[in-house]
Amino acid sequence: MTDPAFIHRFVPAPTLATAPTLLLLHGTGGNEEDLLDLGQSLLPDANLLSPRGKVLEGAMPRFFRRLAEGVFDLEDLKFRTHELAEFVTTMAQAYRFNPHKVVAVGYSNGANIAASLLLQEPNVLRAAVLLHAMVPFVPNTLPDLTGKPVFLSAGRADPIVAPENTQQLATLLGQAGADVVLHWQPGGHQLSREEFEAARTWLSKRDF
Ligand code: MLT
């Protein structure tokens, strides 16, 4: 059975009920503190909701189990995606933020579960910023993501996420109707200042 409780941080904006909420999803080995500063700088007037992934790989929290690097346990991914969707809905009621204004910001493993949310639970997210994401799974039927804004950024020299994989994700989301921007930078898997700025500019131009 799913359990919608996650260890998390919630930081309300002054205009809590009308503000967008950034759903911050950390990478493997991270926690709920990791992306708070990033989220605050990305969209200063947003609420921040930052859960800690419940799956442990050794001592490293993740959002779903994997069998090897880049090889995902698809049953667990499906289950955890559903559980995360329930968490968001439950927290919207508990903290009284608008459930229709949730924008995921995920890095690496967190970006992968955010992509999975888009594919499996498309109504949970208003938009998504996917930093160094890969295709989490290929759905039998594409969801309807018509007009949903998605910002993807990737490193051409990323040793964990092959550029073709990010390109495939962009294509998949685009086929589902999402309004996808794919931003390339020359580096590897680390977040670069330049892609942070690109994500910030992209967010600032949208009216959530
Ligand atoms: C994953 O397992 O989600 C990806 O390989 C990214 C990561 O290393 O966490």
XYZ file of C-alpha atoms and ligand atoms in Angstrom:
217
model
C 0.000 0.000 0.000
C 1.197 3.493 -0.728
C 2.076 5.768 2.185
C 1.746 9.458 1.269
C 3.906 10.542 4.229
C 7.435 11.656 3.329
C 10.061 13.337 5.474
C 9.962 16.791 3.929
C 10.381 20.539 4.255
C 7.678 23.019 3.359
C 8.573 26.697 3.084
C 5.508 28.873 2.498
C 5.597 32.022 0.390
C 3.899 35.170 1.790
C 1.115 34.645 -0.753
C 0.787 30.962 0.077
C -2.631 30.186 -1.386
C -2.088 31.936 -4.729
C 1.645 31.286 -5.207
C 3.003 28.446 -7.317
C 4.665 25.629 -5.390
C 8.002 24.202 -6.438
C 8.174 20.464 -5.795
C 11.905 20.012 -5.211
C 13.239 16.536 -5.973
C 16.848 15.827 -5.056
C 19.358 13.492 -6.692
C 20.642 10.141 -5.399
C 22.217 10.560 -1.961
C 20.540 13.917 -1.396
C 17.858 14.959 1.020
C 15.050 17.456 1.569
C 17.488 20.284 2.366
C 19.508 20.046 -0.846
C 17.446 22.088 -3.283
C 15.852 24.652 -0.963
C 18.342 27.418 -1.813
C 18.181 26.542 -5.490
C 14.371 26.639 -5.438
C 14.333 29.940 -3.597
C 16.654 31.496 -6.193
C 14.823 29.930 -9.129
C 11.414 31.338 -8.237
C 11.619 33.624 -5.165
C 7.870 34.006 -4.611
C 7.022 30.303 -4.716
C 6.187 27.918 -1.894
C 8.777 25.166 -1.594
C 7.819 21.542 -0.979
C 10.828 19.290 -0.677
C 10.426 15.588 0.153
C 13.206 13.106 0.888
C 13.195 10.015 -1.339
C 12.148 6.939 0.634
C 14.221 4.298 -1.103
C 17.647 3.701 0.373
C 20.567 2.542 -1.744
C 23.064 1.857 1.006
C 22.716 5.077 2.968
C 21.674 7.119 -0.064
C 18.056 8.250 -0.377
C 16.451 7.934 -3.814
C 12.946 8.290 -5.180
C 12.736 4.774 -6.622
C 14.762 1.578 -6.755
C 17.191 0.768 -9.547
C 18.717 -2.543 -10.535
C 21.919 -0.962 -11.841
C 23.018 2.485 -12.974
C 20.384 3.652 -15.445
C 18.409 0.362 -15.154
C 15.234 1.008 -13.224
C 12.949 -1.270 -11.219
C 9.830 -0.366 -13.178
C 7.359 -1.838 -10.684
C 8.893 0.209 -7.903
C 9.056 3.298 -10.123
C 5.340 3.008 -10.856
C 4.483 2.523 -7.190
C 6.713 5.381 -5.992
C 5.409 7.739 -8.668
C 1.876 7.113 -7.514
C 2.935 7.571 -3.887
C 4.621 10.895 -4.667
C 1.491 12.089 -6.482
C -0.547 11.259 -3.362
C 1.961 13.126 -1.222
C 1.559 16.286 -3.306
C -2.238 16.156 -3.138
C -2.226 15.451 0.603
C 0.247 18.280 1.288
C -1.811 20.747 -0.783
C -4.702 20.139 1.600
C -2.529 20.186 4.724
C -0.630 23.386 3.866
C -3.378 24.990 1.765
C -1.384 25.644 -1.364
C -2.982 25.540 -4.804
C -2.714 21.942 -6.158
C -3.041 23.258 -9.709
C 0.123 25.340 -9.470
C 2.726 22.704 -8.659
C 5.940 22.933 -10.682
C 8.460 20.120 -10.289
C 12.145 20.967 -10.130
C 14.135 17.743 -10.179
C 17.795 16.953 -10.463
C 19.079 13.585 -11.702
C 17.112 10.861 -9.862
C 14.645 13.574 -8.814
C 14.291 14.696 -12.436
C 13.633 11.098 -13.434
C 10.742 10.683 -11.007
C 9.410 14.087 -12.091
C 9.454 12.824 -15.690
C 7.659 9.710 -14.483
C 5.018 11.914 -12.815
C 4.456 13.679 -16.137
C 4.022 10.351 -17.913
C 1.980 8.545 -15.270
C 0.222 11.239 -13.230
C 0.035 14.119 -15.727
C -2.466 16.176 -13.739
C -0.247 16.592 -10.686
C 2.191 19.010 -12.316
C 1.509 22.376 -13.901
C 5.022 22.425 -15.347
C 8.426 20.832 -14.809
C 12.100 21.708 -14.760
C 14.067 18.528 -15.385
C 17.791 18.883 -14.775
C 19.807 15.963 -16.154
C 16.869 13.635 -16.671
C 16.544 10.438 -18.668
C 13.583 8.452 -19.991
C 12.182 6.780 -16.844
C 9.988 4.376 -18.830
C 8.216 4.367 -22.168
C 4.455 4.302 -21.612
C 2.209 2.105 -23.774
C -0.106 5.057 -24.231
C 1.130 8.623 -24.148
C -0.531 10.908 -21.593
C -2.104 14.168 -22.718
C 0.418 16.874 -21.845
C -0.976 19.448 -24.243
C 0.666 22.811 -23.622
C 2.391 21.740 -20.406
C 5.652 23.695 -20.114
C 8.745 21.528 -19.590
C 12.311 22.791 -19.362
C 14.982 20.127 -19.834
C 18.662 20.742 -19.410
C 21.446 18.315 -20.079
C 25.207 18.070 -20.378
C 26.713 16.975 -23.668
C 29.475 15.223 -21.697
C 27.244 13.712 -18.997
C 28.668 10.255 -18.104
C 25.413 9.175 -16.382
C 22.777 10.443 -18.812
C 23.608 9.897 -22.483
C 22.639 12.921 -24.608
C 20.526 10.647 -26.852
C 18.522 9.611 -23.808
C 17.663 13.191 -22.885
C 16.827 13.852 -26.520
C 14.528 10.804 -26.484
C 12.788 12.146 -23.366
C 12.300 15.544 -25.027
C 10.819 13.831 -28.085
C 8.516 11.646 -25.990
C 7.192 14.596 -23.972
C 6.813 16.636 -27.155
C 4.813 13.816 -28.776
C 2.521 13.907 -25.749
C 1.911 17.590 -26.472
C 4.181 19.216 -23.878
C 5.752 22.556 -24.687
C 9.373 21.419 -24.346
C 12.521 23.507 -24.225
C 15.741 21.493 -24.308
C 18.794 23.357 -23.113
C 22.263 21.916 -23.743
C 25.423 22.804 -21.900
C 28.912 21.457 -22.564
C 29.558 19.929 -19.102
C 28.800 16.669 -17.323
C 26.268 15.595 -14.684
C 26.896 18.518 -12.321
C 24.519 21.459 -12.366
C 26.161 24.415 -14.019
C 25.619 28.087 -13.208
C 24.668 28.661 -16.814
C 21.862 26.082 -16.859
C 20.583 27.367 -13.545
C 20.339 30.832 -15.134
C 18.611 29.385 -18.184
C 16.060 27.598 -15.957
C 15.506 30.755 -13.929
C 14.902 32.858 -17.027
C 12.526 30.209 -18.397
C 10.543 30.141 -15.130
C 10.420 33.926 -14.868
C 8.736 34.170 -18.277
C 5.874 31.929 -17.251
C 2.743 32.925 -15.433
C 2.001 30.107 -13.008
C 18.832 7.348 -11.618
O 19.147 6.315 -11.076
O 17.758 7.918 -11.434
C 19.823 7.945 -12.561
O 20.789 7.023 -12.895
C 20.433 9.176 -12.013
C 21.161 8.907 -10.734
O 22.339 8.549 -10.790
O 20.564 9.012 -9.698
